[in-house]
Short mmCIF file of C-alpha atoms in Angstrom, two decimals:
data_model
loop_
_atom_site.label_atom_id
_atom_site.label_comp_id
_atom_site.label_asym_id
_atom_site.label_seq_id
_atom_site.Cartn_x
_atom_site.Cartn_y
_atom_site.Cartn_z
CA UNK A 21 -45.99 145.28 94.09
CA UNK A 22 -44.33 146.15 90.88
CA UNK A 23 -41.36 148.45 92.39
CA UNK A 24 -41.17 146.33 95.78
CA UNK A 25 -40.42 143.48 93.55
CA UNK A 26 -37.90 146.15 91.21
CA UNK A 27 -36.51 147.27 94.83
CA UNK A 28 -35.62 143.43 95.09
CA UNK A 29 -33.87 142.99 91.97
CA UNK A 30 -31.39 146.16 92.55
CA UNK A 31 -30.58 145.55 96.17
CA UNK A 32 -26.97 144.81 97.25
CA UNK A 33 -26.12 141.77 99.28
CA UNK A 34 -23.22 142.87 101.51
CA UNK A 35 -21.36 140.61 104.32
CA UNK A 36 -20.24 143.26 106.63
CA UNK A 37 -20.96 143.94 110.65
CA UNK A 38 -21.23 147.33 112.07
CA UNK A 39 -17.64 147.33 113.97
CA UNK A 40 -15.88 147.29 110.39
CA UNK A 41 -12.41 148.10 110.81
CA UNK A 42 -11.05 150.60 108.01
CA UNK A 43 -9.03 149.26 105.53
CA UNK A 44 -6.57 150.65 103.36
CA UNK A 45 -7.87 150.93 99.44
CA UNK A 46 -4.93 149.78 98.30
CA UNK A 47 -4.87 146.44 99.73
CA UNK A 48 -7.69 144.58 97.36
CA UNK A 49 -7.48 142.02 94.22
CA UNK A 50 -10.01 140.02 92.56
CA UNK A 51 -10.65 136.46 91.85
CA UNK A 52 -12.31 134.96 88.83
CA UNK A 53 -15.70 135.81 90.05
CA UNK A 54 -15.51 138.98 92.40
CA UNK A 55 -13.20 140.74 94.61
CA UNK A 56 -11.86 141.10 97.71
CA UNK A 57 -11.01 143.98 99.83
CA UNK A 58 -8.66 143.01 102.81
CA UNK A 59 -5.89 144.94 104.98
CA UNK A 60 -3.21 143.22 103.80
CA UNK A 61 -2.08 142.15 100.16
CA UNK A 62 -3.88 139.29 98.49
CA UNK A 63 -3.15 137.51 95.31
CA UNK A 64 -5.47 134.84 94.49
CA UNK A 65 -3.50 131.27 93.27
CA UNK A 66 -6.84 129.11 92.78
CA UNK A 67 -10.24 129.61 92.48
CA UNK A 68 -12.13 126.68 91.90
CA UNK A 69 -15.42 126.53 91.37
CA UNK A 70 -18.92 124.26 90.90
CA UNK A 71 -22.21 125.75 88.80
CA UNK A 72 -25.17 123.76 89.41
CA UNK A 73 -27.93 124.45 86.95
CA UNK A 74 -31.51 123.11 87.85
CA UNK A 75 -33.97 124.20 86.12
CA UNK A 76 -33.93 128.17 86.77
CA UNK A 77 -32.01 127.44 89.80
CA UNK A 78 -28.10 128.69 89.61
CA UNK A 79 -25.88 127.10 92.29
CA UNK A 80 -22.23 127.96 92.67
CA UNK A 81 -19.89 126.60 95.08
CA UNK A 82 -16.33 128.60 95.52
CA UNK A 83 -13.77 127.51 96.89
CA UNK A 84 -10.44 130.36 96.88
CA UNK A 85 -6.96 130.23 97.99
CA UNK A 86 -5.44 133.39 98.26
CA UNK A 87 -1.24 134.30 99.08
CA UNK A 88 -1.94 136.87 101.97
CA UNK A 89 -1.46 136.91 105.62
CA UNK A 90 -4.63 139.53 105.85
CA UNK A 91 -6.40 138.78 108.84
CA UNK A 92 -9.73 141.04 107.68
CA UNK A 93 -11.17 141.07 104.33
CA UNK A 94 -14.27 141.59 102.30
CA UNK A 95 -15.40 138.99 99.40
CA UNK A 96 -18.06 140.60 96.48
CA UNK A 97 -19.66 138.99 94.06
CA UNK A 98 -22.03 139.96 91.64
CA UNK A 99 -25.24 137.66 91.06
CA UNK A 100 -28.70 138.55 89.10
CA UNK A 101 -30.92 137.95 91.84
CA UNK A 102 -31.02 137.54 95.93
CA UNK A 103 -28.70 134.94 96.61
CA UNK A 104 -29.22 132.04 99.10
CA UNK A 105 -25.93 131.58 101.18
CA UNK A 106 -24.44 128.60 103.08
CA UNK A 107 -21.34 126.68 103.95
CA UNK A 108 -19.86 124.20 101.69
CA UNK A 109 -18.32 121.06 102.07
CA UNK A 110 -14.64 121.35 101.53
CA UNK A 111 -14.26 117.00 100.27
CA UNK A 112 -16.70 118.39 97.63
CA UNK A 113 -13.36 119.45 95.12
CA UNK A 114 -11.19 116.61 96.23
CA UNK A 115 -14.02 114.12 94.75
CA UNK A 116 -14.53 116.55 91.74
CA UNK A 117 -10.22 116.50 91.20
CA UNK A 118 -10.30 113.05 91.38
CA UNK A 119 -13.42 112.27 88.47
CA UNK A 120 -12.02 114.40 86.22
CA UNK A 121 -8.43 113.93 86.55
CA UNK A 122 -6.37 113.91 83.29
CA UNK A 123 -5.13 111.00 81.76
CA UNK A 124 -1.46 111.29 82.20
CA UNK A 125 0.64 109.97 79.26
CA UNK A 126 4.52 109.62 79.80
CA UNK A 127 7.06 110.08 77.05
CA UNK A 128 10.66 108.90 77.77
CA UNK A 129 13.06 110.81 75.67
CA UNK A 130 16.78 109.56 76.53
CA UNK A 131 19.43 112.27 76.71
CA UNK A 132 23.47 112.45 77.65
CA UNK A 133 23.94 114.46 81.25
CA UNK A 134 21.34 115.30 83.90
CA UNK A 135 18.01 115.65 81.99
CA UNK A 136 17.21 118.65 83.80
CA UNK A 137 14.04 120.74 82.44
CA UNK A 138 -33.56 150.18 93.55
CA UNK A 139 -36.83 151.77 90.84
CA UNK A 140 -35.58 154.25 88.54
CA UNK A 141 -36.49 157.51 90.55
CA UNK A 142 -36.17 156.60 94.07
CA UNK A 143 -34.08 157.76 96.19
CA UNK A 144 -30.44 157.40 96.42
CA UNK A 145 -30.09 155.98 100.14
CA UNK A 146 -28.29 152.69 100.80
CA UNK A 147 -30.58 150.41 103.44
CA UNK A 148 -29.30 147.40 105.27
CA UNK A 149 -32.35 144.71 104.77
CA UNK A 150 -30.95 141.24 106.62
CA UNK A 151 -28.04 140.33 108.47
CA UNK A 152 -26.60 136.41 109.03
CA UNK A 153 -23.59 135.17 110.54
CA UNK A 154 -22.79 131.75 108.79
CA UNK A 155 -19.73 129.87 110.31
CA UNK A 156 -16.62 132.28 109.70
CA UNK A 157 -18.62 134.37 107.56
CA UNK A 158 -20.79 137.85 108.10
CA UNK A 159 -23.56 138.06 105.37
CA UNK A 160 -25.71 140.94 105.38
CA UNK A 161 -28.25 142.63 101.99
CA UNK A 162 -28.04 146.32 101.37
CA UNK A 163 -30.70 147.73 99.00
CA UNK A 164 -29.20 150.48 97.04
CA UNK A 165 -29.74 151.93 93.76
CA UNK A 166 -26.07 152.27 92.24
CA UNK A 167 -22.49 151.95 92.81
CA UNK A 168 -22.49 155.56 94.43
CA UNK A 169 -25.00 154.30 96.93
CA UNK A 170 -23.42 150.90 97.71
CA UNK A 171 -19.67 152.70 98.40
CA UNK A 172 -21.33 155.71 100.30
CA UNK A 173 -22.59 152.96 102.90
CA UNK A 174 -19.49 151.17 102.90
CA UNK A 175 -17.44 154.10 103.55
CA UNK A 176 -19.77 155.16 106.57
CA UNK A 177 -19.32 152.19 108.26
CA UNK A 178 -15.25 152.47 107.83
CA UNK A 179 -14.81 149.91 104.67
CA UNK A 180 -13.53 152.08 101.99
CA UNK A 181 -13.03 150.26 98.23
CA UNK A 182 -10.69 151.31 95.40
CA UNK A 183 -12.39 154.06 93.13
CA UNK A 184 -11.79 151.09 90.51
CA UNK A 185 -13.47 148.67 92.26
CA UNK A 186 -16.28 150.40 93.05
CA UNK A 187 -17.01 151.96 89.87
CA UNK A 188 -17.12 148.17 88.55
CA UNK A 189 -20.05 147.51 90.55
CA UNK A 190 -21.97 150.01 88.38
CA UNK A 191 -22.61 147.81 85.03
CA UNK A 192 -23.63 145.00 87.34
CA UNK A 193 -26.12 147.20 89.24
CA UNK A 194 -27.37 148.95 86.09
CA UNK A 195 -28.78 145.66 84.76
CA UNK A 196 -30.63 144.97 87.73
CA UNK A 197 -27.62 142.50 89.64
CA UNK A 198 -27.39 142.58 93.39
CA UNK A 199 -23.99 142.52 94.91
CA UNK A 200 -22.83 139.39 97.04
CA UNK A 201 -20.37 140.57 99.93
CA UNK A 202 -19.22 138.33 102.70
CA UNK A 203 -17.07 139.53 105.66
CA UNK A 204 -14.19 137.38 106.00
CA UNK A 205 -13.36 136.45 109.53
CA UNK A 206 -10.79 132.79 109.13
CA UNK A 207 -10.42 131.48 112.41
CA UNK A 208 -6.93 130.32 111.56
CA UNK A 209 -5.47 133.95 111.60
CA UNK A 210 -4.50 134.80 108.10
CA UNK A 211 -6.02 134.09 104.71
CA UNK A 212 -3.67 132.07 103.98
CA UNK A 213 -4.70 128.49 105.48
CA UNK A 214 -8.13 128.84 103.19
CA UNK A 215 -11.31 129.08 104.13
CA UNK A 216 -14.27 127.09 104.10
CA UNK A 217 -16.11 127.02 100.99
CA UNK A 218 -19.43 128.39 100.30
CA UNK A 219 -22.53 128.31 97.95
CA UNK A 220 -24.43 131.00 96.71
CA UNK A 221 -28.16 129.95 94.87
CA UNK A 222 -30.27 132.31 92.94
CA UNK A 223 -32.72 132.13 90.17
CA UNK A 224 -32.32 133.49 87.09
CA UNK A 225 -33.08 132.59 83.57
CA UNK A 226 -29.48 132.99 82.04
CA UNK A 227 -27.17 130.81 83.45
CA UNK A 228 -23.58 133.04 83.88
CA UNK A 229 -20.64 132.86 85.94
CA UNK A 230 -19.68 136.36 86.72
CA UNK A 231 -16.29 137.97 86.14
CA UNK A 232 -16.45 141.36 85.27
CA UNK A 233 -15.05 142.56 88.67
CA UNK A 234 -11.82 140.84 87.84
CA UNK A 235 -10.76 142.97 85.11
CA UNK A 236 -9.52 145.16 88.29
CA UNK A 237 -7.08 142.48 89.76
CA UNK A 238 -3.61 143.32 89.36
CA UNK A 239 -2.39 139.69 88.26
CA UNK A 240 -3.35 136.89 86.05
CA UNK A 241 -6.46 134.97 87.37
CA UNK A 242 -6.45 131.49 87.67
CA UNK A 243 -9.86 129.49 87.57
CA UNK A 244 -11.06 125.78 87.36
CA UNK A 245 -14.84 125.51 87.08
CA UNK A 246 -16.64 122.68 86.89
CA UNK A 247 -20.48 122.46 85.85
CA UNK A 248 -23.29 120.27 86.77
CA UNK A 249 -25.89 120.05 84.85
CA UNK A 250 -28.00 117.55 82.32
CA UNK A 251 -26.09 117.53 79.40
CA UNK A 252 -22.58 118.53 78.80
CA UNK A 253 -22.02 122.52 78.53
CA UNK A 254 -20.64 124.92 76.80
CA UNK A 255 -18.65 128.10 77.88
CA UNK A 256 -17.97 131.48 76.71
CA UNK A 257 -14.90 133.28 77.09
CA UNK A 258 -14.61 136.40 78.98
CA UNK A 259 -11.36 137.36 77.60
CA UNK A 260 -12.10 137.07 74.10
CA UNK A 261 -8.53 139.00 73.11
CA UNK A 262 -7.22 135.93 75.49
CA UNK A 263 -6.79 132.19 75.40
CA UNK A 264 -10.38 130.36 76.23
CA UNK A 265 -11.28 128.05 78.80
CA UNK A 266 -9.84 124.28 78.28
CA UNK A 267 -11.78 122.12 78.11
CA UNK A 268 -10.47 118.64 80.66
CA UNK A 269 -13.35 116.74 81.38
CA UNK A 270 -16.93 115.95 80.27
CA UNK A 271 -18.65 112.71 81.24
CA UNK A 272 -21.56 111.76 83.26
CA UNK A 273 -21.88 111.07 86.76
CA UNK A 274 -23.86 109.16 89.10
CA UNK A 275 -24.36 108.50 93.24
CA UNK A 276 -21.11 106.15 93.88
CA UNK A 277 -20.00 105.54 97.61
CA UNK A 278 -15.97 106.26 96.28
CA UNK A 279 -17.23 110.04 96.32
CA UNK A 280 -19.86 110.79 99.53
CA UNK A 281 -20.39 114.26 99.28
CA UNK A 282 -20.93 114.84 95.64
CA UNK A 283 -23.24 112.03 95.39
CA UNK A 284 -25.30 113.51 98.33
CA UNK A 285 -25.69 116.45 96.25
CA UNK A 286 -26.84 113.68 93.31
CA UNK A 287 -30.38 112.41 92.65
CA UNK A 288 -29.53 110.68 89.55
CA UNK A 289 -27.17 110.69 86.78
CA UNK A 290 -25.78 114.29 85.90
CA UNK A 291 -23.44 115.77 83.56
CA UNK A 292 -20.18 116.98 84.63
CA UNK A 293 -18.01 119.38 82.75
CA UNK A 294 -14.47 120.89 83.54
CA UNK A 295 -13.07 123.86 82.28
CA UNK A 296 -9.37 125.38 83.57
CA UNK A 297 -8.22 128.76 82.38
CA UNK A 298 -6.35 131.41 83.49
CA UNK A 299 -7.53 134.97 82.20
CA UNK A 300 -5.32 138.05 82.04
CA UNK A 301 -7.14 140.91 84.04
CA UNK A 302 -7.13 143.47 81.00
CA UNK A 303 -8.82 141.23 78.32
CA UNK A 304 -11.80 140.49 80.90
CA UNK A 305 -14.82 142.03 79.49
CA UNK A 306 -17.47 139.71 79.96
CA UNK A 307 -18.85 137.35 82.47
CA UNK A 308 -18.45 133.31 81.33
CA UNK A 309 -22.05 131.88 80.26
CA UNK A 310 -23.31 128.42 79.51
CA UNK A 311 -25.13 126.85 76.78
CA UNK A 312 -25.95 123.21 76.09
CA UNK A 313 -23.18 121.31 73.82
CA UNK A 314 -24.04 120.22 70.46
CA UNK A 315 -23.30 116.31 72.18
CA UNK A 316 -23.01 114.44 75.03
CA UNK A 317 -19.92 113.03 74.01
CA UNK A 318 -17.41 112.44 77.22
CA UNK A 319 -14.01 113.86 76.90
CA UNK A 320 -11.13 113.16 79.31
CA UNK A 321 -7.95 115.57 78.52
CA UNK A 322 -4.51 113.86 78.67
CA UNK A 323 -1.45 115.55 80.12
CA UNK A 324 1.55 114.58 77.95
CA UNK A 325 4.89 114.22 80.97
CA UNK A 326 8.21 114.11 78.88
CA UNK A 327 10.33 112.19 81.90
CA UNK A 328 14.21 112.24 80.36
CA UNK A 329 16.20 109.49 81.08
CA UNK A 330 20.05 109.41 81.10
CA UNK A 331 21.89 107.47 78.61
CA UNK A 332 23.10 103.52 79.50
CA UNK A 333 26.38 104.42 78.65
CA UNK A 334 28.86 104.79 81.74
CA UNK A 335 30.01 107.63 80.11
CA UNK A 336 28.05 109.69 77.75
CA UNK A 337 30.53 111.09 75.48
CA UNK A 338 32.62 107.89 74.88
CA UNK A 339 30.27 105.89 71.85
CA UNK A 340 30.90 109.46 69.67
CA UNK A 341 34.79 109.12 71.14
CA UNK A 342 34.88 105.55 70.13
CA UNK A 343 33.31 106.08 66.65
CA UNK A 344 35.32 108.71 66.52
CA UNK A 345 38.23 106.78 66.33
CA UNK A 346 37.02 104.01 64.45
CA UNK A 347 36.48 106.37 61.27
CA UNK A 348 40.22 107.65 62.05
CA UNK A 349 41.50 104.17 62.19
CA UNK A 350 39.46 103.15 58.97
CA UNK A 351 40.74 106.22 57.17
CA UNK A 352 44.26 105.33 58.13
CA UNK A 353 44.17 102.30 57.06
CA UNK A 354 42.37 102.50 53.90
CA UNK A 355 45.35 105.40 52.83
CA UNK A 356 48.11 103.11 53.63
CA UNK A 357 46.47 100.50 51.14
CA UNK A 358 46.39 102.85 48.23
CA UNK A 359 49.90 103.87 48.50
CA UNK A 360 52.36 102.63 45.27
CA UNK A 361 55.00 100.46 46.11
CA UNK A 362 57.94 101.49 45.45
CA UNK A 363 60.18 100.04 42.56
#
């Protein structure tokens, strides 16, 4: 029972159908929390994000939109246990936007011109243990016991990934993670137009948003991640050579008919945090984990807008031209007074 339940904790959760078309290596990025692999380039402009924490229950809800007119692509995404996968609602981060807005604060600053500014052991065998089709996604679970394993599979059912990529997968799978893959299939045709959100749940006793796999992206990752939870949170940063996370909202929330979907998801009052960050790929070494804040104390950020405004002069040169000559005339004057007269 021991090494079924071992078998468990190392197995890969892959989103991939057996008609897989190739695609070319080169053609893959990463996101705050995983990667994709798609057959056309992909740079990732937002990834928002909500962690639920319940008890030992992990929730997170993603949400990505991604520059690309790839019409096939892979998502991965490494969690420490077997994930629980379904379709999100996409109103969910409108409602979240709107809670924890910034307070915007406007500064008028008046100017002359325009203003402008597996077990240890076992065998080495990849196995393909459930298969789901979910809306436009393709989830299936492949048990392997390393990143060798996992790409050896993929690359026999014609899905190569970057030698970079997949040799990220090995710290995760060394520590006992599964891999979470889903086949992207967007009905709209391209990447582009967004896809429907979707939630991954999974147990675990160490609450962590992964983002390891983005140290291989080729650009700066941009991430806004909200949590839900009892109290107020905490985050660490990934990037610790970087910037952290910063921090724009923290204040409790409760069922209220002005937001339908997130108070479906509510009970009772909660705790939600916002964090917004934006990581440079080579100062990722760690995956973002939570801890409970010191206080509950609710914090609303406030965006500081300098809007210039052009001076109420018709002209904005002529009150230094008319002062101008005002000190001339003044100096002329004043000479012409101290001159002797002449006997």
């Amino acid at each position: 029972m021991a090494t079924g339940r071992m078998a468990t904790r190392i197995s890969v959760v892959l989103a991939l159908a057996a008609t897989l078309v190739a695609v070319d290596p080169a053609m893959s990025g990463a996101c705050a929390c995983g990667a994709f692999v798609a057959n056309d380039k992909l740079r990732a402009q937002q990834e928002t994000a909500l962690v639920e924490l319940t008890g030992r229950t992990e929730s997170i809800t993603l949400s990505v939109q991604a520059r690309s007119e790839a019409t096939q692509a892979a998502f991965l995404m490494p969690v420490p246990a077997r994930a629980r996968f379904e379709l999100a609602e996409g109103e969910l981060f409108t409602e979240l936007d709107r809670i924890s807005r910034p307070d915007v604060e406007v500064r008028r600053v008046v100017v002359d011109g325009n203003g402008a500014g597996a077990p240890p052991g076992s065998d080495r065998r990849a196995t393909v243990v459930d298969h789901v089709e979910i809306g436009p996604y393709e989830v299936a679970q492949l048990a392997g016991t390393d990143a060798t394993a996992v790409t050896e599979w993929l690359g026999d059912n014609d899905f190569t990934l970057p030698d970079a990529l997949g040799g990220a997968l090995g710290p995760y799978l060394a520590e006992g993670w599964l891999i979470v893959a889903v086949r992207l299939a967007p009905t709209s045709g391209s990447l582009a137009d967004g896809l429907p959100p979707m939630r991954l749940a999974f147990e675990t006793d160490t609450p962590v948003y992964p983002m390891r796999l983005s140290a291989t992206a080729e650009g700066r990752q941009p991430l806004r991640l909200y949590v839900l939870a009892d109290h107020r949170v905490d985050v660490t940063n990934p990037a610790p050579e970087g910037s952290a996370p910063d921090l724009t909202f923290a204040g409790e929330v409760r069922p209220d008919p002005q937001y339908p979907t997130l108070s479906a998801m509510l009970t009772g009052p909660r705790f939600l945090t916002r964090y917004d960050a934006e990581f440079r790929p080579a100062q990722i070494t760690d995956d973002i984990r939570f801890t409970r804040s010191a206080t509950d104390e609710p914090h609303r950020a406030v965006v500081v807008v300098v809007e210039y405004v052009r001076s109420s002069w018709p002209l904005p040169a002529l009150p230094l031209t008319l002062l101008g000559l005002a000190l001339a005339v003044g100096a002329v004057v004043l000479v012409r007074r101290r001159r002797p007269v002449k006997a």
